[in-house]
mmCIF file of C-alpha atoms in Angstrom:
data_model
loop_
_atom_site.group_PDB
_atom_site.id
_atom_site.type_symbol
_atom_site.label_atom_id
_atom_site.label_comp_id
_atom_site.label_asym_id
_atom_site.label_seq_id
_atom_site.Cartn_x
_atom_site.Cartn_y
_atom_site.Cartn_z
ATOM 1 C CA UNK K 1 -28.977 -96.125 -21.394
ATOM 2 C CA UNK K 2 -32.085 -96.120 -23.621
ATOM 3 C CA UNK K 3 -32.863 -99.046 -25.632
ATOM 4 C CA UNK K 4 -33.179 -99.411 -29.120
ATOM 5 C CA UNK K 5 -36.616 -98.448 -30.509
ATOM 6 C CA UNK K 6 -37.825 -98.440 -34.205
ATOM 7 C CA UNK K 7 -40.485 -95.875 -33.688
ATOM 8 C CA UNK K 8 -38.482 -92.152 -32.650
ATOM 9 C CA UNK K 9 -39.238 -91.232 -29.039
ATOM 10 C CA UNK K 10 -39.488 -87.329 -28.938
ATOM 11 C CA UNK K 11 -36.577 -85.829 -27.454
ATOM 12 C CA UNK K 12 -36.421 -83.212 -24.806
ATOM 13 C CA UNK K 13 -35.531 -79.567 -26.753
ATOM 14 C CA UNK K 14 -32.344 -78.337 -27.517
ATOM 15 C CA UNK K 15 -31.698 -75.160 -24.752
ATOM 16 C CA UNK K 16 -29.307 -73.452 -23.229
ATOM 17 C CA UNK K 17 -29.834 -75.481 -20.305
ATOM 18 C CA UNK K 18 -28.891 -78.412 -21.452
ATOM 19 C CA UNK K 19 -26.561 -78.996 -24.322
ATOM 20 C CA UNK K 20 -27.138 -82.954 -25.994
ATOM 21 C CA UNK K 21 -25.032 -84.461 -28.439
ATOM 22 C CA UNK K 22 -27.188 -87.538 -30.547
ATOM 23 C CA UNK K 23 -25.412 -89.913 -32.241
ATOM 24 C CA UNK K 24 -27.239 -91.002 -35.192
ATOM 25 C CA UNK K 25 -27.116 -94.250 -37.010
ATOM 26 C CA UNK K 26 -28.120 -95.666 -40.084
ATOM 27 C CA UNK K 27 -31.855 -98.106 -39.580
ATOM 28 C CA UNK K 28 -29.930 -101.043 -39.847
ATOM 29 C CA UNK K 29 -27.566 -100.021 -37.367
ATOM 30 C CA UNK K 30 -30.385 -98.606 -34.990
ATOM 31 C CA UNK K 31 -31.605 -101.703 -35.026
ATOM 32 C CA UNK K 32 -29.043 -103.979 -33.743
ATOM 33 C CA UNK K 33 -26.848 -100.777 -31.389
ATOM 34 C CA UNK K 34 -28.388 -98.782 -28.722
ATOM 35 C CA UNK K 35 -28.962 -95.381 -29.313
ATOM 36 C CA UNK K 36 -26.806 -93.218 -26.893
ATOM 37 C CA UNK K 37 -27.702 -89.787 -25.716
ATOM 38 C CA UNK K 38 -25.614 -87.660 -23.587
ATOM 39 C CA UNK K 39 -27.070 -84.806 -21.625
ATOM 40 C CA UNK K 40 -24.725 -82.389 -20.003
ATOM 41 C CA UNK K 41 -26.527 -79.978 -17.485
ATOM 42 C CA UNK K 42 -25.041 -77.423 -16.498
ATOM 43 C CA UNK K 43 -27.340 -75.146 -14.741
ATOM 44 C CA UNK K 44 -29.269 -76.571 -11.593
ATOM 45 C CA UNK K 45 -31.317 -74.831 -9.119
ATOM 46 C CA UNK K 46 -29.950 -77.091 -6.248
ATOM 47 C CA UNK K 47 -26.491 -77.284 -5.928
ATOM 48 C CA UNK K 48 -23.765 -79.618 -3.826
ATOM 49 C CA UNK K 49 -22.889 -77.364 -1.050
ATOM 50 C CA UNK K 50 -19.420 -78.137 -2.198
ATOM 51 C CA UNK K 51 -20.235 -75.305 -4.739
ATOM 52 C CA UNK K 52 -19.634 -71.579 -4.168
ATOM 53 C CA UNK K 53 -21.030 -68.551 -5.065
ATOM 54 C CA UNK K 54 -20.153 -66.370 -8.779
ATOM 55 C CA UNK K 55 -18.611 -63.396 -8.160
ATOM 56 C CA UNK K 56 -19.695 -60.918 -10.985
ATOM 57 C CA UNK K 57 -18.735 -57.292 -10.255
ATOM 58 C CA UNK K 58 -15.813 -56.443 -12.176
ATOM 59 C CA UNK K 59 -14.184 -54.759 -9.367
ATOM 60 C CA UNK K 60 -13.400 -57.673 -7.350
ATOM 61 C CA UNK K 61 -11.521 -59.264 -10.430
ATOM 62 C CA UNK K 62 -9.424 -55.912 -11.289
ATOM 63 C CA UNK K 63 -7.762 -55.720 -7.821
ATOM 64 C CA UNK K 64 -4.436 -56.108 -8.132
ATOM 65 C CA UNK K 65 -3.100 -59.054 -5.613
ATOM 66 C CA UNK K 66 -0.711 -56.893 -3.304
ATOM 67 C CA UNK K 67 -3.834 -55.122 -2.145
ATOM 68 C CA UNK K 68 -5.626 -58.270 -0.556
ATOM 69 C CA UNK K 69 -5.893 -59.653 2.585
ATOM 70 C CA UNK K 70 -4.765 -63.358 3.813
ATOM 71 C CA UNK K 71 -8.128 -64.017 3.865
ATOM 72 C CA UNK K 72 -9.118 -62.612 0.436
ATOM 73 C CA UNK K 73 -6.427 -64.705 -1.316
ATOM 74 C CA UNK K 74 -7.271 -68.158 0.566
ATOM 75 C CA UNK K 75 -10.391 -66.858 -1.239
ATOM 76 C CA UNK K 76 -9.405 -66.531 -4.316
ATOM 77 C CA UNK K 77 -6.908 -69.853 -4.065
ATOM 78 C CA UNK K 78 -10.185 -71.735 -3.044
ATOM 79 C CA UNK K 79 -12.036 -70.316 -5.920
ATOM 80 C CA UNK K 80 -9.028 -71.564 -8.652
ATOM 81 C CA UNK K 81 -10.116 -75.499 -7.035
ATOM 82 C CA UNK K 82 -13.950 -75.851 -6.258
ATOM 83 C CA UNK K 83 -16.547 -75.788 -8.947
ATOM 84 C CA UNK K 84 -18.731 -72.606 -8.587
ATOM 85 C CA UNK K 85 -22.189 -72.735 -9.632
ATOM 86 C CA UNK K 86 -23.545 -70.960 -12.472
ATOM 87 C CA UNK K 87 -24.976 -67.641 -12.271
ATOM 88 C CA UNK K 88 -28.683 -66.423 -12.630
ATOM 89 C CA UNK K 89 -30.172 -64.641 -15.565
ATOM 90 C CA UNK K 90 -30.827 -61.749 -12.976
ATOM 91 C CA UNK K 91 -27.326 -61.173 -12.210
ATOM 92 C CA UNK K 92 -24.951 -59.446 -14.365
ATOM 93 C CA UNK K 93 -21.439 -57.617 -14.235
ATOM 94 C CA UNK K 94 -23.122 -54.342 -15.952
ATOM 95 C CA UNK K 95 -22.510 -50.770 -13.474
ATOM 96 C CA UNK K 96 -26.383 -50.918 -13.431
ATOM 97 C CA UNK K 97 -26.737 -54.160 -11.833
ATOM 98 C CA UNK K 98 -28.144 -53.757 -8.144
ATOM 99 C CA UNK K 99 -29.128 -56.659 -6.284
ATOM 100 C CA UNK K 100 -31.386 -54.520 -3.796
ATOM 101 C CA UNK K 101 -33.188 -53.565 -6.805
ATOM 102 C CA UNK K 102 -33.174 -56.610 -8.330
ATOM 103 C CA UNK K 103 -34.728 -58.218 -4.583
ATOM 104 C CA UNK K 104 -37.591 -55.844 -5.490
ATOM 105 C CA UNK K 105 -38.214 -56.432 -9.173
ATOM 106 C CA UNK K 106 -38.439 -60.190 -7.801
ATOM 107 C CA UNK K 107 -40.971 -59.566 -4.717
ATOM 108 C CA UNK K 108 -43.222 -57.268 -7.239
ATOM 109 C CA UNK K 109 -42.839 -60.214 -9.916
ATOM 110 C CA UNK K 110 -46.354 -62.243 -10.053
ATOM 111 C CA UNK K 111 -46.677 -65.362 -12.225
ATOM 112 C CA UNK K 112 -42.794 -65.117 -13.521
ATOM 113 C CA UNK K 113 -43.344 -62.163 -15.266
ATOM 114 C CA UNK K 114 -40.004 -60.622 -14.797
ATOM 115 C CA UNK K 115 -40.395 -58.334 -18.316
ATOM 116 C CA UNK K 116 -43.501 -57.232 -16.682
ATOM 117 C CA UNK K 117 -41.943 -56.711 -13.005
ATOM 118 C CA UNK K 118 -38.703 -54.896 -15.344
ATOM 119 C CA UNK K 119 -40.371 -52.501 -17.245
ATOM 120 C CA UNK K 120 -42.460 -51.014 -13.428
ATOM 121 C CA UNK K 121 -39.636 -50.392 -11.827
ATOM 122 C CA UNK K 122 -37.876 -48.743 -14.954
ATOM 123 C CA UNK K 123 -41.252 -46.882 -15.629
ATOM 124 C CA UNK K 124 -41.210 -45.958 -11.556
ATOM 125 C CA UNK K 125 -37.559 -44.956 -11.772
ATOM 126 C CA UNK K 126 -38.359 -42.880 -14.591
ATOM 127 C CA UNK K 127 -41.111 -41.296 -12.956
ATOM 128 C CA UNK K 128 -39.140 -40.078 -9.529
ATOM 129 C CA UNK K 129 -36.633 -38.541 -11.851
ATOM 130 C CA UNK K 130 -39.084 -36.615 -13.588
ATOM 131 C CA UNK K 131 -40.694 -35.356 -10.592
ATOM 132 C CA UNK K 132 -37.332 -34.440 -8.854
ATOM 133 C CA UNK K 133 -36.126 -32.609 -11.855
ATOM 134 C CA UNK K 134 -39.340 -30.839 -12.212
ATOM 135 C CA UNK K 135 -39.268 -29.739 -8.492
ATOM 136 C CA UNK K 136 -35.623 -29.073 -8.920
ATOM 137 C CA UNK K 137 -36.887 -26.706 -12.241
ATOM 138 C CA UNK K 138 -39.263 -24.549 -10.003
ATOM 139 C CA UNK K 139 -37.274 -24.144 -7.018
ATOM 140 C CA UNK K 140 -35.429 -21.386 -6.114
ATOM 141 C CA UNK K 141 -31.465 -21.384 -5.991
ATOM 142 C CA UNK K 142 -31.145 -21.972 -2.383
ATOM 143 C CA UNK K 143 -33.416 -24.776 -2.458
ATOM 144 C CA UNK K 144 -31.752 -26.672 -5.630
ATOM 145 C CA UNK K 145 -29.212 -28.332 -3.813
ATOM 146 C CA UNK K 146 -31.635 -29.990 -1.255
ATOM 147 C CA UNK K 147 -33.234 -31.439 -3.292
ATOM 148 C CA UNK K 148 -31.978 -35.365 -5.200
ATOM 149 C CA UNK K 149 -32.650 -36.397 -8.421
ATOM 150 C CA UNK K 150 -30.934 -39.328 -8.799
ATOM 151 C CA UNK K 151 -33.963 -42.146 -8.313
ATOM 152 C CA UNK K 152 -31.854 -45.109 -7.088
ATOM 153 C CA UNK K 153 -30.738 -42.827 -4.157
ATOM 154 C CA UNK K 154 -34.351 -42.096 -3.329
ATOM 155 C CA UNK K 155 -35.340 -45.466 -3.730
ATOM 156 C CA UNK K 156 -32.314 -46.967 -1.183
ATOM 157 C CA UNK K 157 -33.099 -44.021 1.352
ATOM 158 C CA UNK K 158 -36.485 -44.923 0.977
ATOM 159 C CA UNK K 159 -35.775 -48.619 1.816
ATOM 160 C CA UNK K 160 -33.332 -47.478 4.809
ATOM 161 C CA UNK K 161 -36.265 -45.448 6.186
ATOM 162 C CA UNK K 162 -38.761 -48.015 6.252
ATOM 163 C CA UNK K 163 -36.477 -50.745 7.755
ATOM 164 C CA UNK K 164 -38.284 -51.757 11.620
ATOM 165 C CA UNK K 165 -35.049 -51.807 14.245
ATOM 166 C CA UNK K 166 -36.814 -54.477 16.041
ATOM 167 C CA UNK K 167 -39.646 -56.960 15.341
ATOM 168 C CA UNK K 168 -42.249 -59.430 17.183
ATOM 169 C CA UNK K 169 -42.185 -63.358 17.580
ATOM 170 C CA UNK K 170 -45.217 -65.192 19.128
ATOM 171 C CA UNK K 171 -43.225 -67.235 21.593
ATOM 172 C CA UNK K 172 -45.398 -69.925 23.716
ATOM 173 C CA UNK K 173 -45.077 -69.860 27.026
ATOM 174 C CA UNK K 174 -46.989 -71.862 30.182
ATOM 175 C CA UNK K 175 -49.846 -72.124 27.600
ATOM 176 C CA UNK K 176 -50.595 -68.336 26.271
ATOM 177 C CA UNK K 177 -48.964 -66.807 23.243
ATOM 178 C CA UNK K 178 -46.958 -63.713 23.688
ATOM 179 C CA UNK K 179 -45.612 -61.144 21.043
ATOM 180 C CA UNK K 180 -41.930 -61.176 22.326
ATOM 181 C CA UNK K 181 -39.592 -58.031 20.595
ATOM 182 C CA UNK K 182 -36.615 -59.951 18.941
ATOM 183 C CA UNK K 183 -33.771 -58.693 16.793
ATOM 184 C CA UNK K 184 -34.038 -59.212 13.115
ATOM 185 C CA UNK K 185 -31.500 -60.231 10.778
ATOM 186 C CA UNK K 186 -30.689 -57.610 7.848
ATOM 187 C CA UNK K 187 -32.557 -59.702 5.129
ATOM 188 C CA UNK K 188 -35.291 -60.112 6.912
ATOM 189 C CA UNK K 189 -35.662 -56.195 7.568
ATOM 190 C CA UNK K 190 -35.046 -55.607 3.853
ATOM 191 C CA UNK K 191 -37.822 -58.168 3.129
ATOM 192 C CA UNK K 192 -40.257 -56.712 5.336
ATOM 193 C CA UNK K 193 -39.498 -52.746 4.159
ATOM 194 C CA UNK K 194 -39.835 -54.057 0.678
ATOM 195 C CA UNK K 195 -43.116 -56.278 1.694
ATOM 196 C CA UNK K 196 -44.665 -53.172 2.941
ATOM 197 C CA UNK K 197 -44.369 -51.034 -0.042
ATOM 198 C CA UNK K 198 -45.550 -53.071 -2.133
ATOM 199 C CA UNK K 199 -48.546 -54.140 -0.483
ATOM 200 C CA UNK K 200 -49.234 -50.786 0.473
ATOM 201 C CA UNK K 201 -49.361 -49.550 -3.490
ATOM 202 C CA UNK K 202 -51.387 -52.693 -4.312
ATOM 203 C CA UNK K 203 -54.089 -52.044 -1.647
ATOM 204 C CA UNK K 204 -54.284 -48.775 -0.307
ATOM 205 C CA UNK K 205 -54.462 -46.804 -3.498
ATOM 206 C CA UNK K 206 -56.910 -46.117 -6.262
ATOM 207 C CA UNK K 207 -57.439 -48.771 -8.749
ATOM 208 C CA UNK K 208 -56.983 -46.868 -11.878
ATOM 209 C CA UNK K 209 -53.576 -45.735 -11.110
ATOM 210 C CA UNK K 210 -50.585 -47.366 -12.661
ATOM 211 C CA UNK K 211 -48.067 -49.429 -10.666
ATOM 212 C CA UNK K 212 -45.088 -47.195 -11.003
ATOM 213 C CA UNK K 213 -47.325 -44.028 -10.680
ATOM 214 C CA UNK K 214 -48.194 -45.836 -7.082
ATOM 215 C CA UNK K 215 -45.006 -46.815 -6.207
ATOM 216 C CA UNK K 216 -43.034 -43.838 -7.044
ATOM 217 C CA UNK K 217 -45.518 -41.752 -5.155
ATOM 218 C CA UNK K 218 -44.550 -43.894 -2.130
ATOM 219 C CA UNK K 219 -40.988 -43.809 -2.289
ATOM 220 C CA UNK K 220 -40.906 -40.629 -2.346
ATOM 221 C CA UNK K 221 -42.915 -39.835 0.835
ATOM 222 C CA UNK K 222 -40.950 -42.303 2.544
ATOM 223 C CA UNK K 223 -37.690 -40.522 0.972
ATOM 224 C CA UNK K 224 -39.691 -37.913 2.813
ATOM 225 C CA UNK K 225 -40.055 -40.046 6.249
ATOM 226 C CA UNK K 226 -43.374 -40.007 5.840
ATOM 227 C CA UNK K 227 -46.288 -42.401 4.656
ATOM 228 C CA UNK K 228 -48.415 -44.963 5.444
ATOM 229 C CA UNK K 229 -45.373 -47.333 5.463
ATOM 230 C CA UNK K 230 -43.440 -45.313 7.769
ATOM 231 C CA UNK K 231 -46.565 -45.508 9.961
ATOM 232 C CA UNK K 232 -47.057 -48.997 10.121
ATOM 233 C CA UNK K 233 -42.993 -48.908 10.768
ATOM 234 C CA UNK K 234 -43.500 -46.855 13.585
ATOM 235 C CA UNK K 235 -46.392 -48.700 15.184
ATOM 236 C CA UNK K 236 -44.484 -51.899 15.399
ATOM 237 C CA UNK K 237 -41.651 -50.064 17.630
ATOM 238 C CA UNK K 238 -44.634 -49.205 19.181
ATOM 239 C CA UNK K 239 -46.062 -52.611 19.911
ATOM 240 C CA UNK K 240 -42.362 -53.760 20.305
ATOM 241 C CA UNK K 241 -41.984 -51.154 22.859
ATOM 242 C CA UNK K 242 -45.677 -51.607 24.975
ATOM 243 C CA UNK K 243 -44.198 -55.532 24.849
ATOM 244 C CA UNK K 244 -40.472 -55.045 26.197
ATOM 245 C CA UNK K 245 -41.363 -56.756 29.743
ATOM 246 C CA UNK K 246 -41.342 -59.801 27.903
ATOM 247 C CA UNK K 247 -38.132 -59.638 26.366
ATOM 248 C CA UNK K 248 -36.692 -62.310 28.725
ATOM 249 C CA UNK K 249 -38.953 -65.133 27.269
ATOM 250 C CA UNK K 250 -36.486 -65.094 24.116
ATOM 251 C CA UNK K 251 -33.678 -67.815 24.603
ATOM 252 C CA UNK K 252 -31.372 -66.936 21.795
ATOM 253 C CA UNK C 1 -12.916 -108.106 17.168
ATOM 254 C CA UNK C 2 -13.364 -108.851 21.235
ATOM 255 C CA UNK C 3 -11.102 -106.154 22.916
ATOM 256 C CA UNK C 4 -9.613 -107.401 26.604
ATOM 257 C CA UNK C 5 -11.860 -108.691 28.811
ATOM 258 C CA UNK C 6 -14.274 -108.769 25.974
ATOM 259 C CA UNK C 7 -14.659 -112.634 26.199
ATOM 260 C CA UNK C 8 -15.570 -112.453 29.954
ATOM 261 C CA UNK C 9 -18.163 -109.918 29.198
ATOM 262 C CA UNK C 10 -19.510 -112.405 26.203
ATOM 263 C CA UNK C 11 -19.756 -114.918 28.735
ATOM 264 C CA UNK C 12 -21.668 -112.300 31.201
ATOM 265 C CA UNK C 13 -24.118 -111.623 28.617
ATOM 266 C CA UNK C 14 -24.656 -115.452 27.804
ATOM 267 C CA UNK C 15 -25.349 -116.129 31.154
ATOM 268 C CA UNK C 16 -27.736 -113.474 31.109
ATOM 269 C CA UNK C 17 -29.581 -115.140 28.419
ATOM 270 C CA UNK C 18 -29.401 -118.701 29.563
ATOM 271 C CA UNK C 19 -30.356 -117.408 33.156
ATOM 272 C CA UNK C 20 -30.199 -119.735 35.949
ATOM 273 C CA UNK C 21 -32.404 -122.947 36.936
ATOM 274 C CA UNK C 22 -33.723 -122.243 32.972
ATOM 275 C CA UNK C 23 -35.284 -119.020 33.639
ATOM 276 C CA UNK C 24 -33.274 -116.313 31.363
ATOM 277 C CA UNK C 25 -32.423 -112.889 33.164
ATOM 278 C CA UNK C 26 -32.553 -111.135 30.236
ATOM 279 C CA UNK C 27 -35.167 -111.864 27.264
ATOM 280 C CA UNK C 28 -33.891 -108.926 24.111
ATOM 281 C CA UNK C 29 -36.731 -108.274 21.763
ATOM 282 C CA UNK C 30 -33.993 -106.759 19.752
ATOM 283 C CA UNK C 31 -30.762 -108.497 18.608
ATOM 284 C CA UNK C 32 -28.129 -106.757 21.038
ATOM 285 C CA UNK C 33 -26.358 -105.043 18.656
ATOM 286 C CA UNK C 34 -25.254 -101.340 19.237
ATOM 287 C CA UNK C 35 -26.633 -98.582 16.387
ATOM 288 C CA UNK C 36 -24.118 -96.571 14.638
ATOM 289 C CA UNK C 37 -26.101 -92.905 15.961
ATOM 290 C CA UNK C 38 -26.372 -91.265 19.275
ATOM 291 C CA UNK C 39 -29.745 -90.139 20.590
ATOM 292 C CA UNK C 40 -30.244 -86.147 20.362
ATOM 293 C CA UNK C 41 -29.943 -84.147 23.343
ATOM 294 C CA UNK C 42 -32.573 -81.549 24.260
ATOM 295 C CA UNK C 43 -30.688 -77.908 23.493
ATOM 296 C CA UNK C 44 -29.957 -76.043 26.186
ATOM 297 C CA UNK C 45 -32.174 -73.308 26.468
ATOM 298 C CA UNK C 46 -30.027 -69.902 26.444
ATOM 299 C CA UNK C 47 -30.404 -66.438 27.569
ATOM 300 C CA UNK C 48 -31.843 -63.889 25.353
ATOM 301 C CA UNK C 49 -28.839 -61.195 23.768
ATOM 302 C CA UNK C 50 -29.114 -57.686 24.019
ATOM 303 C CA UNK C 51 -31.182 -57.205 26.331
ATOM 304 C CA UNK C 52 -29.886 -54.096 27.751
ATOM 305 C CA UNK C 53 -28.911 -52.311 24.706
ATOM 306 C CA UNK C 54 -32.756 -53.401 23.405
ATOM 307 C CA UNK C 55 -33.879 -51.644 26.150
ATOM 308 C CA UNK C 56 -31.864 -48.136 26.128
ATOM 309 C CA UNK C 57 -33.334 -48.045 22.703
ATOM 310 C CA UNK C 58 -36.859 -48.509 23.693
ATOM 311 C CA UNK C 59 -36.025 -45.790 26.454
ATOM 312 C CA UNK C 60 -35.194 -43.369 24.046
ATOM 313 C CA UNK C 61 -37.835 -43.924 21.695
ATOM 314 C CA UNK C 62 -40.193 -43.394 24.812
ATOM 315 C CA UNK C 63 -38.507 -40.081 25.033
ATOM 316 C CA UNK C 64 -38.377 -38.845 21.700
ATOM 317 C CA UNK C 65 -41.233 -40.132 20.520
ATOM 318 C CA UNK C 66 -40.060 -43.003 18.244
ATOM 319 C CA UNK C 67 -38.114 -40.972 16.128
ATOM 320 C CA UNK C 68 -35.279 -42.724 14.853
ATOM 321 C CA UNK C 69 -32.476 -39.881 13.774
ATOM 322 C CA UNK C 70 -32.894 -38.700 17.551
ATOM 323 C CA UNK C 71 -31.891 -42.091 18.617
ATOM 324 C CA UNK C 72 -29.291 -43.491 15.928
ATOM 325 C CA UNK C 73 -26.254 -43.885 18.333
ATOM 326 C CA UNK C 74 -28.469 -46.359 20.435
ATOM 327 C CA UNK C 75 -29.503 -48.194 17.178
ATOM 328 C CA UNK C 76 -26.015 -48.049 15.766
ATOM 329 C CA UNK C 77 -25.138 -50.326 19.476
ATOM 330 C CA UNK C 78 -28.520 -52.093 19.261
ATOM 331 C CA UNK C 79 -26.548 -53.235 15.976
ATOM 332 C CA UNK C 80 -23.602 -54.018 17.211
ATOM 333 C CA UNK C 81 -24.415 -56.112 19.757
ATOM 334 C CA UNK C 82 -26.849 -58.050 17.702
ATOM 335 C CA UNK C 83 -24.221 -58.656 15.239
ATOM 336 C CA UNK C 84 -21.704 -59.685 18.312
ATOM 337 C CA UNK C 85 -24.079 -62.211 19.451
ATOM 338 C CA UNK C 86 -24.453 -63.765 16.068
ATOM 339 C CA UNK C 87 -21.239 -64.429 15.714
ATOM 340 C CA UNK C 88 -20.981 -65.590 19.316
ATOM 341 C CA UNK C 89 -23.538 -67.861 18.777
ATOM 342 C CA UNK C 90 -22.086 -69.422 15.416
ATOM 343 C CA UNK C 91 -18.749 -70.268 17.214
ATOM 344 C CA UNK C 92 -20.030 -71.936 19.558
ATOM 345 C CA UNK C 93 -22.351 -74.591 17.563
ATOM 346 C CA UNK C 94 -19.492 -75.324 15.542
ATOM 347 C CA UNK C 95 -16.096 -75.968 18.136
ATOM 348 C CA UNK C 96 -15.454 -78.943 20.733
ATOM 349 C CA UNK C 97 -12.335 -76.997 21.777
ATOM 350 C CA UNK C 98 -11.509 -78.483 24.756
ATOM 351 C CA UNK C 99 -10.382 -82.466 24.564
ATOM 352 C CA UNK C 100 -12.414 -83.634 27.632
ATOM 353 C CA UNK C 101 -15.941 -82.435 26.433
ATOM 354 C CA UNK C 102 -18.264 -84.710 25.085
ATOM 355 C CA UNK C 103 -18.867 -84.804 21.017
ATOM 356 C CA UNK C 104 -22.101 -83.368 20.576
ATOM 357 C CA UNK C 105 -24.618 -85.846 19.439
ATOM 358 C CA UNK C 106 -24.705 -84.914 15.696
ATOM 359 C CA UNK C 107 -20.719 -84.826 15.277
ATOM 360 C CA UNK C 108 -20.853 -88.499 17.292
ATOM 361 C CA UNK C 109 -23.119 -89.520 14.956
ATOM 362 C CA UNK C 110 -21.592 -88.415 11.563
ATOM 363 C CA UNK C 111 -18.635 -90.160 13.361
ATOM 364 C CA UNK C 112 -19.802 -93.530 13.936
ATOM 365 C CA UNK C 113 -21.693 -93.709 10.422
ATOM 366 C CA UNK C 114 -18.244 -93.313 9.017
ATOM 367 C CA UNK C 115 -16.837 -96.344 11.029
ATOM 368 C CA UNK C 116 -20.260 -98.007 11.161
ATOM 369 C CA UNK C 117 -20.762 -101.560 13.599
ATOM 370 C CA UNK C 118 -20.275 -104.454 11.014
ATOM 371 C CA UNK C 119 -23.204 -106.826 11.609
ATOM 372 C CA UNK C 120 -22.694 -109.118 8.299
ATOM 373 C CA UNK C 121 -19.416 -110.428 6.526
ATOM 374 C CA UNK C 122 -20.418 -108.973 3.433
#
């Protein structure tokens, strides 16, 4: 508890974070009672593992309870006890909430500029529908219905197509490193699809082309299975491949 | 809190310490007091997973030249089996099932903190 001070302290600002309630008192009574102040957080980025996860898609919630499983509704008992943490300011229960997409928006994100990160991948969205609809324009009938327009399609085939099957760990063994093939877990394969095109549009292209204008380029040749990504994809099932006597020095 | 034949052991020990003719048996440069933690065993060093199923795929990208809708059956198993392993390997760290297996060290440890050796009667 603070003590008593006659000169004000400057006190932390009022947020959303962090609601405080501040008694105030008259001088005299400052004077002789301690000044309380009661913070109540309620957004932390380290939680009790006690805590669960927010569920925010609407669909889960509007499922009648004759259609679960047992183990949905221990779920849902569990979730009527424990405390469940608060959700991000990058989630949210709208239809166009995608956390792939929002993954990306993060990775392309430099300095915390989310708006900045935002308003790419709207502008790169944008960008593949507009040249889908104007290939769809100038194509012949037959052709129309190969051809997708919708951009978030494009952009999660692209993703599937760049994902490597297999990767390579540098496991030590009797004193030389070797690159052993391993499984990968599916984050990590997401990660390193997503790591690829976006290093790929920051260094491989010109400089005075915009971000989106780079990276819709790209996800569309790799819609395409082609690309510089899809070539650095392949020569890593390559190397994985060329390196498959040493699969046995892996121990899990 | 001496269980039976605790006192003879007590005894054992002092005798120990006192040694005989005045030369101690024993001289502790630690108070002989057990810790309330197990030392950590060195994991056991598995086998690698998949192996075969890694290998059928690598055989048929040799064939078809790395392409992967060619080979998407073998991937779809490569998957599988990964996925099998996983959750192989996460049942195991977590169950003593059988009663005459040893705790492993970090259960016997989270154990004995909870029902730690008093050493002071405060």
């Amino acid at each position: 508890m603070s003590s008593s001070c006659r000169s004000p302290h400057r006190l932390p600002s009022l947020s959303a974070k962090n609601r405080k309630i501040r008694l105030q008192f008259t001088q005299t009574q400052q004077n002789s009672i301690k000044r309380l102040e009661i913070l109540f957080l309620v957004r932390w980025s380290r939680y009790n593992p006690y805590y669960l996860e927010p569920e925010v898609s609407k669909e889960a919630y509007s499922r009648p309870a004759t259609e679960l499983s047992a183990e949905e509704k221990e779920q849902r008992e569990l979730k009527t006890l424990r405390p469940i943490k608060a959700a991000t300011s990058g989630v949210s229960s709208s239809v166009f909430d995608d956390p792939v997409i929002s993954k990306f928006i993060n990775m392309m994100m430099e300095h915390g500029n989310k708006v900045l990160a935002r308003e790419i991948m709207t502008q790169t969205l944008e960008n593949i529908k507009k040249k889908q609809v104007e290939k769809y324009h100038k194509a012949s009938e037959g052709e129309r219905e190969a051809i997708e327009c919708n951009p978030y399609t494009i952009f999660h085939q692209a993703l599937e197509n760049c994902k490597p099957v297999v990767g390579l760990a540098s496991i030590q063994k009797g004193g030389k490193y070797y690159q052993v093939p391993i499984p990968l877990t599916d984050n990590r394969r997401r990660f390193l699809a997503m790591k690829w095109i976006i290093t790929e549009c920051r260094d491989n292209k010109h400089r005075r082309t915009h971000m989106y204008e780079k990276l819709s380029q790209e996800l569309l040749v790799a819609f395409g299975k082609e690309g510089n990504v899809m070539k650095k994809k392949y020569e890593l099932h390559k190397m994985a491949e060329a390196n498959r006597a040493y699969a046995h020095y892996r121990w899990w | 809190m001496a269980t039976q034949g605790g006192i003879v052991f007590q005894e054992k020990v002092s005798r120990l310490l006192r040694g005989q003719n005045g030369k101690p048996v024993l001289k502790p440069n630690r108070a002989l007091v057990l810790k309330d933690a197990v030392a950590n065993r060195k994991p056991k060093k598995g086998e690698a997973s998949c192996i075969t199923e890694m290998s059928v795929l690598m055989a048929c990208w040799k064939q078809n030249n790395f392409v992967d809708t060619l080979c998407s059956n073998e991937i779809n198993s490569f998957y599988m089996c990964v996925k099998k392993a996983q959750a192989d390997a996460k049942n195991k760290a977590g169950q003593s099932n059988i009663q005459g297996r040893r705790l492993p060290p970090k259960q016997a440890t989270a154990l004995l903190k909870r029902y730690p050796n008093l050493c002071k009667e405060i």
